């Protein structure tokens, strides 16, 4: 199958997608898909044909239909398939994504289920992986459910940070840095509404090595079921200006079928701190 031809036929047979402008300076677009809502086998097969041979092999190597579908949708979600991105001149399978020296994309994103359960006690787990200050923070929360939620928020932020570094968990152990919150005005969850900015303060232990703190974060609740954290590098060209705050737009998508901006809706809840 010719993937470029498939894309044109597929888009022609569907309702036209609205033109989506590329992100402006210091604006981040977050796209997500709900795998459990995708049931069309024909659509999934067509998505598979969009991948390069190497990526297709990686997807099919996953064990089980559920993992294969999640891997496939995750990769298809990254394809810049809109005509505004490529002017329809480039086959999706021809795209490769730039990676840093550690083989990772130059941005950190993590999504965790709000109802995630741990087999061990929260504090015991935190003492093993978190910094002393973070353990103290969790210890001071008496309500078990709130403590669990705050633990998941911390974990999501820390995962996003080490992913942005491209180092991974083993190379940047969670215990070597502390995440704290400091609220100030600025973070805009959509172009129409704004809320408090979540400023994450990174503090390091003596064993932190070459970790860096030139990053900014967004933390929000997604679809009432997950926490999502984004970590991007600060713009060194903007100093002491309010415009340096992160602007975020969130989209729910079914690639080639539908794009819905959910910023400013009940699907997205900004979190202005670790309460």
Short mmCIF file of C-alpha atoms in Angstrom, two decimals, residues 28-265:
data_model
loop_
_atom_site.label_atom_id
_atom_site.label_comp_id
_atom_site.label_asym_id
_atom_site.label_seq_id
_atom_site.Cartn_x
_atom_site.Cartn_y
_atom_site.Cartn_z
CA UNK A 28 3.18 23.74 23.80
CA UNK A 29 0.53 21.55 22.20
CA UNK A 30 -0.36 18.32 24.02
CA UNK A 31 -2.15 15.64 22.00
CA UNK A 32 -3.74 12.54 23.49
CA UNK A 33 -5.81 9.59 22.39
CA UNK A 34 -7.91 7.16 24.42
CA UNK A 35 -6.92 3.65 23.24
CA UNK A 36 -9.96 2.01 24.80
CA UNK A 37 -12.19 4.16 22.59
CA UNK A 38 -10.58 2.91 19.35
CA UNK A 39 -12.25 -0.31 18.20
CA UNK A 40 -12.15 -0.13 14.39
CA UNK A 41 -9.82 -2.92 13.22
CA UNK A 42 -9.71 -1.56 9.68
CA UNK A 43 -8.59 1.83 10.96
CA UNK A 44 -5.87 0.23 13.09
CA UNK A 45 -4.59 -1.72 10.08
CA UNK A 46 -4.43 1.48 8.06
CA UNK A 47 -2.52 3.16 10.86
CA UNK A 48 -0.05 0.28 10.78
CA UNK A 49 0.60 0.91 7.10
CA UNK A 50 1.62 4.48 7.89
CA UNK A 51 4.65 3.37 9.87
CA UNK A 52 8.11 2.77 8.52
CA UNK A 53 9.11 -0.93 8.30
CA UNK A 54 11.29 -0.61 11.41
CA UNK A 55 8.54 1.04 13.47
CA UNK A 56 6.00 -1.50 12.25
CA UNK A 57 8.26 -4.30 13.39
CA UNK A 58 8.68 -2.68 16.80
CA UNK A 59 4.90 -2.46 17.23
CA UNK A 60 4.26 -6.06 16.20
CA UNK A 61 7.00 -7.25 18.53
CA UNK A 62 4.90 -6.19 21.54
CA UNK A 63 3.19 -9.06 23.36
CA UNK A 64 -0.60 -9.04 23.18
CA UNK A 65 -3.16 -7.10 21.17
CA UNK A 66 -3.64 -4.48 23.88
CA UNK A 67 0.04 -3.54 24.06
CA UNK A 68 0.35 -3.59 20.27
CA UNK A 69 -2.61 -1.22 19.92
CA UNK A 70 -1.23 1.17 22.51
CA UNK A 71 2.20 1.17 20.87
CA UNK A 72 0.66 1.72 17.43
CA UNK A 73 -1.53 4.62 18.55
CA UNK A 74 1.35 6.22 20.44
CA UNK A 75 3.46 6.25 17.27
CA UNK A 76 0.64 7.36 14.96
CA UNK A 77 -0.10 10.17 17.38
CA UNK A 78 3.33 11.62 16.56
CA UNK A 79 2.90 11.62 12.79
CA UNK A 80 2.60 15.21 11.51
CA UNK A 81 -0.20 14.21 9.18
CA UNK A 82 -1.94 17.57 8.78
CA UNK A 83 -1.56 19.35 5.47
CA UNK A 84 -0.54 22.52 7.31
CA UNK A 85 2.49 20.64 8.68
CA UNK A 86 3.87 19.19 5.46
CA UNK A 87 1.76 20.62 2.63
CA UNK A 88 0.89 16.95 1.85
CA UNK A 89 4.24 16.52 0.10
CA UNK A 90 5.86 14.00 2.45
CA UNK A 91 4.78 10.44 3.18
CA UNK A 92 4.22 9.90 6.94
CA UNK A 93 6.45 6.82 6.87
CA UNK A 94 9.39 9.00 5.79
CA UNK A 95 9.49 10.90 9.08
CA UNK A 96 12.05 10.24 11.78
CA UNK A 97 12.20 12.11 15.06
CA UNK A 98 15.28 13.90 16.33
CA UNK A 99 16.76 12.51 19.52
CA UNK A 100 19.38 13.73 21.94
CA UNK A 101 22.68 12.03 22.80
CA UNK A 102 20.85 9.58 25.06
CA UNK A 103 18.41 8.49 22.32
CA UNK A 104 15.42 10.36 23.75
CA UNK A 105 13.19 13.19 22.41
CA UNK A 106 14.08 16.68 23.65
CA UNK A 107 11.00 17.09 25.85
CA UNK A 108 9.67 15.31 28.89
CA UNK A 109 6.07 14.08 29.14
CA UNK A 110 4.57 11.62 31.59
CA UNK A 111 0.99 10.50 32.18
CA UNK A 112 -0.09 8.40 35.14
CA UNK A 113 -3.45 6.99 36.19
CA UNK A 114 -5.00 8.81 39.13
CA UNK A 115 -6.20 5.52 40.61
CA UNK A 116 -2.81 3.87 40.35
CA UNK A 117 -2.25 1.51 43.27
CA UNK A 118 1.02 0.39 44.78
CA UNK A 119 1.59 -3.02 46.27
CA UNK A 120 3.70 -1.54 49.04
CA UNK A 121 2.98 1.27 51.47
CA UNK A 122 3.25 4.76 49.94
CA UNK A 123 5.75 6.04 52.50
CA UNK A 124 7.88 2.89 52.30
CA UNK A 125 8.01 3.24 48.54
CA UNK A 126 8.76 6.97 48.79
CA UNK A 127 11.64 6.37 51.23
CA UNK A 128 13.18 4.06 48.66
CA UNK A 129 12.94 6.39 45.66
CA UNK A 130 12.19 9.97 46.77
CA UNK A 131 14.33 12.64 48.41
CA UNK A 132 14.18 13.26 52.15
CA UNK A 133 12.21 16.50 51.67
CA UNK A 134 9.61 14.78 49.48
CA UNK A 135 9.21 11.96 52.00
CA UNK A 136 8.66 14.53 54.75
CA UNK A 137 6.06 16.28 52.57
CA UNK A 138 4.13 13.03 52.09
CA UNK A 139 4.52 12.01 55.74
CA UNK A 140 2.82 15.22 56.86
CA UNK A 141 -0.34 14.34 54.89
CA UNK A 142 -2.62 12.36 57.20
CA UNK A 143 -5.35 11.42 54.70
CA UNK A 144 -4.23 8.21 52.89
CA UNK A 145 -6.06 9.01 49.65
CA UNK A 146 -4.68 12.56 49.45
CA UNK A 147 -1.19 11.22 50.24
CA UNK A 148 -1.51 8.73 47.37
CA UNK A 149 -2.65 11.45 44.97
CA UNK A 150 0.25 13.72 45.94
CA UNK A 151 2.67 10.82 45.52
CA UNK A 152 1.38 10.22 41.97
CA UNK A 153 1.72 13.93 41.13
CA UNK A 154 5.30 13.94 42.36
CA UNK A 155 6.12 10.77 40.47
CA UNK A 156 4.61 12.18 37.26
CA UNK A 157 6.65 15.39 37.52
CA UNK A 158 9.86 13.54 38.30
CA UNK A 159 9.33 11.16 35.37
CA UNK A 160 8.75 14.10 33.01
CA UNK A 161 11.96 15.75 34.22
CA UNK A 162 14.26 12.77 33.75
CA UNK A 163 12.67 12.14 30.34
CA UNK A 164 13.41 15.74 29.35
CA UNK A 165 17.01 15.22 30.42
CA UNK A 166 17.06 12.07 28.31
CA UNK A 167 18.92 10.27 31.08
CA UNK A 168 16.34 7.79 32.30
CA UNK A 169 15.65 6.59 35.83
CA UNK A 170 18.95 4.76 36.36
CA UNK A 171 21.11 7.66 35.19
CA UNK A 172 19.13 10.31 37.09
CA UNK A 173 17.83 8.61 40.27
CA UNK A 174 14.75 10.23 41.75
CA UNK A 175 16.44 10.58 45.15
CA UNK A 176 19.09 12.95 43.76
CA UNK A 177 16.67 15.83 43.26
CA UNK A 178 13.66 17.32 45.00
CA UNK A 179 10.55 18.77 43.39
CA UNK A 180 8.67 21.49 45.21
CA UNK A 181 5.95 23.85 44.01
CA UNK A 182 5.72 27.60 44.08
CA UNK A 183 2.56 29.21 42.73
CA UNK A 184 2.65 32.44 40.77
CA UNK A 185 0.47 33.91 38.06
CA UNK A 186 1.14 32.90 34.50
CA UNK A 187 0.31 29.41 33.25
CA UNK A 188 -2.36 29.58 30.58
CA UNK A 189 -4.19 26.33 29.96
CA UNK A 190 -5.94 27.74 26.91
CA UNK A 191 -5.85 30.87 24.82
CA UNK A 192 -8.99 32.10 26.55
CA UNK A 193 -8.54 31.23 30.21
CA UNK A 194 -5.65 31.28 32.61
CA UNK A 195 -4.83 30.10 36.11
CA UNK A 196 -1.90 30.03 38.47
CA UNK A 197 1.41 28.92 37.06
CA UNK A 198 2.94 25.82 38.52
CA UNK A 199 6.55 26.69 39.17
CA UNK A 200 8.58 23.64 40.05
CA UNK A 201 11.64 24.28 42.14
CA UNK A 202 14.38 21.72 41.62
CA UNK A 203 16.84 21.15 44.43
CA UNK A 204 19.72 18.70 44.18
CA UNK A 205 21.70 16.55 46.53
CA UNK A 206 25.49 16.37 46.42
CA UNK A 207 25.18 13.24 44.28
CA UNK A 208 23.10 14.93 41.59
CA UNK A 209 25.94 15.04 39.07
CA UNK A 210 25.21 17.05 35.94
CA UNK A 211 21.46 17.49 36.38
CA UNK A 212 20.22 20.89 35.26
CA UNK A 213 17.44 23.20 36.46
CA UNK A 214 16.71 25.23 33.31
CA UNK A 215 13.29 23.64 32.87
CA UNK A 216 9.67 24.62 33.37
CA UNK A 217 6.68 22.40 34.03
CA UNK A 218 2.97 22.07 33.50
CA UNK A 219 0.92 19.66 35.61
CA UNK A 220 -2.76 19.00 34.97
CA UNK A 221 -5.54 16.48 35.37
CA UNK A 222 -6.53 14.80 32.12
CA UNK A 223 -10.01 13.42 31.35
CA UNK A 224 -10.70 13.04 35.07
CA UNK A 225 -8.63 9.86 35.05
CA UNK A 226 -4.94 10.75 34.69
CA UNK A 227 -2.30 13.22 35.80
CA UNK A 228 -0.13 14.63 33.03
CA UNK A 229 3.16 16.51 33.39
CA UNK A 230 5.16 18.32 30.71
CA UNK A 231 8.74 19.46 31.15
CA UNK A 232 10.30 21.79 28.57
CA UNK A 233 13.51 23.77 28.53
CA UNK A 234 13.27 27.42 29.51
CA UNK A 235 13.86 30.04 26.85
CA UNK A 236 17.23 31.55 27.74
CA UNK A 237 16.45 34.56 25.55
CA UNK A 238 13.56 35.62 27.80
CA UNK A 239 14.66 36.97 31.17
CA UNK A 240 12.41 38.42 33.83
CA UNK A 241 9.41 38.73 31.53
CA UNK A 242 5.90 37.56 32.25
CA UNK A 243 5.62 36.23 28.69
CA UNK A 244 8.11 33.51 29.57
CA UNK A 245 5.37 31.40 31.17
CA UNK A 246 4.34 28.21 29.44
CA UNK A 247 1.29 28.35 27.20
CA UNK A 248 -0.47 25.03 26.81
CA UNK A 249 -3.15 23.76 24.42
CA UNK A 250 -4.56 20.28 24.84
CA UNK A 251 -6.12 18.28 22.02
CA UNK A 252 -8.05 15.01 22.04
CA UNK A 253 -7.54 13.32 18.71
CA UNK A 254 -8.29 10.33 16.57
CA UNK A 255 -5.63 10.74 13.85
CA UNK A 256 -7.02 11.45 10.38
CA UNK A 257 -10.55 11.42 11.81
CA UNK A 258 -11.12 14.10 14.44
CA UNK A 259 -9.26 16.75 16.43
CA UNK A 260 -10.95 18.43 19.38
CA UNK A 261 -9.35 21.19 21.45
CA UNK A 262 -10.31 20.42 25.05
CA UNK A 263 -8.46 23.29 26.68
CA UNK A 264 -10.85 25.26 28.83
CA UNK A 265 -13.25 22.31 29.18
#
